[in-house]
XYZ file of C-alpha atoms in Angstrom:
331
model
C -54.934 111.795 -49.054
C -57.508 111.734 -46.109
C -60.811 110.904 -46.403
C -63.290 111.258 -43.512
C -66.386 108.728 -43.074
C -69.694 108.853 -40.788
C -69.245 105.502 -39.417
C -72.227 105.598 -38.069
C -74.630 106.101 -41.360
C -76.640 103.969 -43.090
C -78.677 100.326 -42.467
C -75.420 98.608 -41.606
C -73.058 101.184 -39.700
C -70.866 101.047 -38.046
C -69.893 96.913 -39.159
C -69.802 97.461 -42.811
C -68.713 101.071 -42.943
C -65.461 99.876 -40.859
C -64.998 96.595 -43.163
C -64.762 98.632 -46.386
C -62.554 101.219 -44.609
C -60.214 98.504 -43.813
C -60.239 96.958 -46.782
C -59.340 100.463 -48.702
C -56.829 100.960 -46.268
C -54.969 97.814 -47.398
C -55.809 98.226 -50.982
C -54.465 101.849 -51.424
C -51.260 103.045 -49.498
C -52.022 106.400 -50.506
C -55.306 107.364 -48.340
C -55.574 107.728 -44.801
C -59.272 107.296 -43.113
C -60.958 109.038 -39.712
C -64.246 106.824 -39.152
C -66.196 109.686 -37.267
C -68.774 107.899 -35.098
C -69.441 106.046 -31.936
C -65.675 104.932 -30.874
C -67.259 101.395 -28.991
C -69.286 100.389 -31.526
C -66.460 101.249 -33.947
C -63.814 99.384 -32.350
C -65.824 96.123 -32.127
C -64.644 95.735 -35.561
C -62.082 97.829 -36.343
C -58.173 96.454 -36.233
C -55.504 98.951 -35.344
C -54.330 100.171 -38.066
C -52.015 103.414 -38.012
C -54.004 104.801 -41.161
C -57.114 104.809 -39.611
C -58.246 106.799 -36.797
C -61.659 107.525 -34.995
C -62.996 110.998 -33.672
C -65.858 109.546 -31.362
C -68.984 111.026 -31.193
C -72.419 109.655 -29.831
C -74.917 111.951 -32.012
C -76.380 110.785 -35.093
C -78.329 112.432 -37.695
C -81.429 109.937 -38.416
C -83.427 108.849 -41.737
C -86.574 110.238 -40.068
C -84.993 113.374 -39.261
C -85.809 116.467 -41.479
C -82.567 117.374 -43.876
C -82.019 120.703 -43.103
C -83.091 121.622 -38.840
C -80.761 117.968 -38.061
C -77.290 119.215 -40.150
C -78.354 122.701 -38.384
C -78.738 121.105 -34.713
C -77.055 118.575 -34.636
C -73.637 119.821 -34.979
C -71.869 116.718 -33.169
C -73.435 114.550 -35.479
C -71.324 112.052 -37.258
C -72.351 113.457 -40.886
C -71.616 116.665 -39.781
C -68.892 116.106 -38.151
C -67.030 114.240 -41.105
C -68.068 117.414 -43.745
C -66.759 119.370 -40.604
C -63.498 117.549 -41.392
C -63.418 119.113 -44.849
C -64.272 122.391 -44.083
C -61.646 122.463 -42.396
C -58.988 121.464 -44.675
C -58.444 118.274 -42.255
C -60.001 115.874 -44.665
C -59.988 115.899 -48.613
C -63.454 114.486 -49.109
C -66.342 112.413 -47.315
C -68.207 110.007 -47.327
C -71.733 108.948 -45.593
C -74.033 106.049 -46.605
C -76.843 108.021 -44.226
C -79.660 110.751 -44.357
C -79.574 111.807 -48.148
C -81.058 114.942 -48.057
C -79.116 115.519 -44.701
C -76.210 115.025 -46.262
C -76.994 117.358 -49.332
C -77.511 119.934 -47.044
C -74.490 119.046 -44.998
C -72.732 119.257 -48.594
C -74.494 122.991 -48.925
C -73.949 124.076 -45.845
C -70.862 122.796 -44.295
C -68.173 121.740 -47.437
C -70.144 124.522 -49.544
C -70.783 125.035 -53.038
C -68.367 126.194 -55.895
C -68.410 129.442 -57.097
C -70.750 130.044 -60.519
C -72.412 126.299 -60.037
C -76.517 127.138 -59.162
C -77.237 124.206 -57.183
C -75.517 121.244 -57.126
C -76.579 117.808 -58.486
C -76.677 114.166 -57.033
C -75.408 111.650 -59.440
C -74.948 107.528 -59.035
C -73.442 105.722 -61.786
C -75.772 103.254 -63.104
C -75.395 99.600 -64.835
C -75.650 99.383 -68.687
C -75.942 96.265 -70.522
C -72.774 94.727 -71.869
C -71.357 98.043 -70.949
C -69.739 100.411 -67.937
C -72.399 102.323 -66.768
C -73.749 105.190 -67.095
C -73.935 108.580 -65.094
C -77.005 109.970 -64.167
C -77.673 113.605 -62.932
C -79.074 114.823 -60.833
C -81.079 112.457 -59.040
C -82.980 114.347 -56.010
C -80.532 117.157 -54.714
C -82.973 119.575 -56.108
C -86.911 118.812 -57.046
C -86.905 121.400 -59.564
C -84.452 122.417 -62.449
C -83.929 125.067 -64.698
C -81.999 125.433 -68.095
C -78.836 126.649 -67.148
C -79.038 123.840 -63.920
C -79.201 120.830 -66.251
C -76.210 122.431 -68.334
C -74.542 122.492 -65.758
C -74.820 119.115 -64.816
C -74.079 117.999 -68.214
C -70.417 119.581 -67.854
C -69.858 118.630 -64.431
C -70.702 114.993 -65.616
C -68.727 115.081 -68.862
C -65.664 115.976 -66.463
C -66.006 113.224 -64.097
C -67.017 110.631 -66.599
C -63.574 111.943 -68.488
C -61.225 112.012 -65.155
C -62.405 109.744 -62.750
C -64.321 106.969 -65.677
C -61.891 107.342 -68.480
C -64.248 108.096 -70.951
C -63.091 110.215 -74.017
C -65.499 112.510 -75.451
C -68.111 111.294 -73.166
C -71.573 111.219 -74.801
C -74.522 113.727 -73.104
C -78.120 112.844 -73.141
C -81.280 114.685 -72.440
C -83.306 112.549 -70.759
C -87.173 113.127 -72.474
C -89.912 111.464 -73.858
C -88.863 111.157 -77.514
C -85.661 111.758 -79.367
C -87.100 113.974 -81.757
C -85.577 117.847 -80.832
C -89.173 119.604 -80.313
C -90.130 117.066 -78.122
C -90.891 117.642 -74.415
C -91.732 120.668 -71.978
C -90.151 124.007 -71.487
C -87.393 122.513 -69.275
C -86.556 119.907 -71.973
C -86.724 122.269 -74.965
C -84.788 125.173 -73.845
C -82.066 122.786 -72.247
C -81.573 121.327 -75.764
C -80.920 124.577 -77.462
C -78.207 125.056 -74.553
C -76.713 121.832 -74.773
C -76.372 121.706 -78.275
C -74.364 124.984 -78.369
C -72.139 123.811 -74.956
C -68.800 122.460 -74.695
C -69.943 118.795 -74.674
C -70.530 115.874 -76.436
C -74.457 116.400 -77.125
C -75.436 113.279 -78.957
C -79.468 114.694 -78.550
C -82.565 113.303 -76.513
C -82.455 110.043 -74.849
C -85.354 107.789 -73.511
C -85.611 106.129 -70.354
C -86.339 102.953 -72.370
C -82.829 103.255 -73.697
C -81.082 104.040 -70.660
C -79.853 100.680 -70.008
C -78.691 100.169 -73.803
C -76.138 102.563 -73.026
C -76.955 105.502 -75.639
C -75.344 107.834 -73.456
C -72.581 108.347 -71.224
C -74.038 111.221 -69.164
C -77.385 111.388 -68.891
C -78.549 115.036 -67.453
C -82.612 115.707 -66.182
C -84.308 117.539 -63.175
C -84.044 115.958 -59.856
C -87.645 114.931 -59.685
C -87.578 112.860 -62.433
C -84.173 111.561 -62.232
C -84.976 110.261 -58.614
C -88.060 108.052 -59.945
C -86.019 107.048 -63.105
C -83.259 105.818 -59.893
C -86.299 103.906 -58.132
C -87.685 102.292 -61.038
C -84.318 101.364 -62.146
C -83.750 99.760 -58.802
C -87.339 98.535 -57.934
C -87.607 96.279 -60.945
C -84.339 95.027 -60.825
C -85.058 93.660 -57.164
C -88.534 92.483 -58.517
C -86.807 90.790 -61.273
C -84.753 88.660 -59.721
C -87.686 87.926 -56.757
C -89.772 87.078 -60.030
C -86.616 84.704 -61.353
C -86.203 83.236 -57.645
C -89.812 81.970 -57.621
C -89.734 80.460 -60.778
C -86.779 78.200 -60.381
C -87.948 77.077 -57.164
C -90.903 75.991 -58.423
C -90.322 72.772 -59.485
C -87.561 69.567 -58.656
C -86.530 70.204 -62.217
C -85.986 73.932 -61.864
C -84.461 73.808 -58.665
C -81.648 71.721 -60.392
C -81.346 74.642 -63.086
C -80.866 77.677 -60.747
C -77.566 75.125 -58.732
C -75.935 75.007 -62.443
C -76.813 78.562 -62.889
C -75.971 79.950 -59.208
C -72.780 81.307 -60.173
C -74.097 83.271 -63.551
C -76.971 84.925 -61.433
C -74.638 86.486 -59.032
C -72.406 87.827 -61.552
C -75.588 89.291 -63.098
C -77.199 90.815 -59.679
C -73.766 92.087 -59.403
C -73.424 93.840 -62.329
C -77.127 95.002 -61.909
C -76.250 96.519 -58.647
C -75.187 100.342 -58.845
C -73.425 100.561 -55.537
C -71.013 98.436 -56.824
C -69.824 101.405 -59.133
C -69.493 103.517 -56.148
C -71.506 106.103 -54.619
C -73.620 108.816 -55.862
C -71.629 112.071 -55.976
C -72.683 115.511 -55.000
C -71.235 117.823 -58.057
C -71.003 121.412 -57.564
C -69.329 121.207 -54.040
C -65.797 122.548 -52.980
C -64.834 119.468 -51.921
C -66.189 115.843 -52.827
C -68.717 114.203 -50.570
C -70.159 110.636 -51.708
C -73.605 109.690 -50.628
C -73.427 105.559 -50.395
C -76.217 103.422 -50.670
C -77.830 102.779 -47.176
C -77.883 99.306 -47.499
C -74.154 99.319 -48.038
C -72.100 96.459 -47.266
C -68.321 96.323 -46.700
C -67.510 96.184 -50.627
C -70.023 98.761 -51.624
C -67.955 101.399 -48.865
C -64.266 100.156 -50.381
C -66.167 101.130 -53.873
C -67.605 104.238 -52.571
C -63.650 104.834 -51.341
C -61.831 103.968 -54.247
C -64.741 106.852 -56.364
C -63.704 109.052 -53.674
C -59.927 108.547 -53.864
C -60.208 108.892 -57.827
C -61.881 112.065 -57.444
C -59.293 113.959 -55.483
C -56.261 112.465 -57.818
C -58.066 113.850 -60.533
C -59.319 117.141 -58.875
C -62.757 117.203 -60.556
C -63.782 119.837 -58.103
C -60.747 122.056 -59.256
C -61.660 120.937 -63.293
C -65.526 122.106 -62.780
C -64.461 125.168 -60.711
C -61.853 126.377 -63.840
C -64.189 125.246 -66.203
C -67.271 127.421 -65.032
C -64.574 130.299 -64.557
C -63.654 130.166 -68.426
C -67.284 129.932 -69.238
C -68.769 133.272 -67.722
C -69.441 135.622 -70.135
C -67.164 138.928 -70.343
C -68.056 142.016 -68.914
């Protein structure tokens, strides 16, 4: 299996983006990496290793750069470049932890889209409490959604959550303001009628009050609202454990508390963290590409590795393509 990775990508690269490659490399015999990026930089860390190579290039796509004109310029780029490797047929999947919407478009553009899926869908798996997660799509590939988009994404996530989670029967959850069935807007009310006639596990309306109970497996909205649900998620977990911090510092007494309680609160920030699950994937595509956090560290790029690898053993791309196939109507 070979899996390409823009080295150079995200708030750490290319330091943490070569740790977790090496540390996949040892892990799983099965993969070999190309860390596409700056080959100094990259070799300031990087041990030989004969299951990890480097195709060097100096151009980078930026965060401030707009999406579409950089993957469409900057050809050289290491994004680019490393969907450039799956194109053509050198790579399996990729990886970046860099420009999202650059690499959405790289994803578009470059790997391209399957056949029958609309527009594909950006999905991170999420913490849940006492519980493994759950999947939530899409998440800002596309602002706006219609209908048959969100059904989509509700099969697409039921597969991976099935193949790559091990998940039977995964449950599918329409993320809207009350669980009643008449609730909502147009979006929500005419993707309910669709999902509750699909080939899923439907288990109704979910609310984003609920999210972290659990009370679905696959949880399926528009992109605009998924991304805030992903920020707010994320924002008041950081601000919780600020809000924690400066309370058991405040005081001789406290201080104590949070040494006895160290260990528990980093098992808990772990488990709060989604990169840990992995990256977010990009459903829909003809290949997998895996959009890491940008403030990945070595682990979270060996997680966003070990997604990847799980992907292509299970050939969710292939499982979505036949499974749009068998659902077109007949002529």
């Amino acid at each position: 299996m070979k899996l390409a990775i823009d080295a150079m990508g995200g708030d750490n690269a290319p330091k943490e983006i070569v740790l977790g490659a090496m540390k996949a490399v040892q892990a799983f015999s099965d993969i070999h990496i190309t860390l596409v990026g700056d080959e100094n930089k990259i070799n300031e860390t990087l041990s030989a290793h004969d299951r990890i190579t480097v195709l060097h290039t100096t151009d980078v796509i930026l965060g401030t750069d707009e999406p579409v004109k950089a993957v469409r310029r900057k050809k050289n780029a290491s994004m680019v470049l490393a969907a450039q490797q799956v194109a053509d047929g050198l790579a399996d999947a990729c990886i970046s932890a860099g420009n999202t919407g650059a690499l959405v478009a790289a994803g578009l553009f470059v790997v391209g889209r399957i056949e029958g899926i609309h527009r594909p869908a950006l999905a991170p798996t999420l913490p849940t409490i006492g519980g493994e997660g759950f999947l939530l799509l899409d998440v800002g590939a596309n602002a706006d959604g219609k209908p048959e988009h969100l059904l989509q994404n509700a099969i697409m996530g039921s597969i991976y959550s099935e193949k790559v989670r091990g998940i039977t029967k995964p449950r599918v959850g329409l993320l809207n303001i009350g669980t009643e069935e008449k609730k909502g807007n147009d979006l929500t009310k005419q993707t309910f009628e669709l999902l509750k006639n699909a080939n899923v596990n439907f288990v109704g309306n979910v609310e984003a009050r609920d999210l972290l109970d659990g009370v679905a497996d696959v949880v399926v909205t528009d992109g605009f609202t998924g991304n805030m649900v992903l920020k707010t998620i994320e924002g008041t977990a950081l601000s919780m454990f600020k809000m924690l911090k400066t309370a058991l510092m405040s005081s001789f007494k406290s201080k104590l508390a949070a040494a006895v309680l160290k260990p528990n609160l980093l098992t808990l920030k772990s488990t709060m963290d989604y990169s840990e699950y992995g990256g977010a994937a990009l459903f829909g595509l003809k290949a997998p590409v895996i959009k890491a956090h940008g403030s990945s560290n070595g682990q979270s790029i060996y997680s966003a590795i070990r997604q990847t690898r799980e992907m292509v053993s299970n050939d969710v791309g292939g499982l979505i393509k036949q499974t749009i196939e068998n659902d077109k109507p007949e002529k």
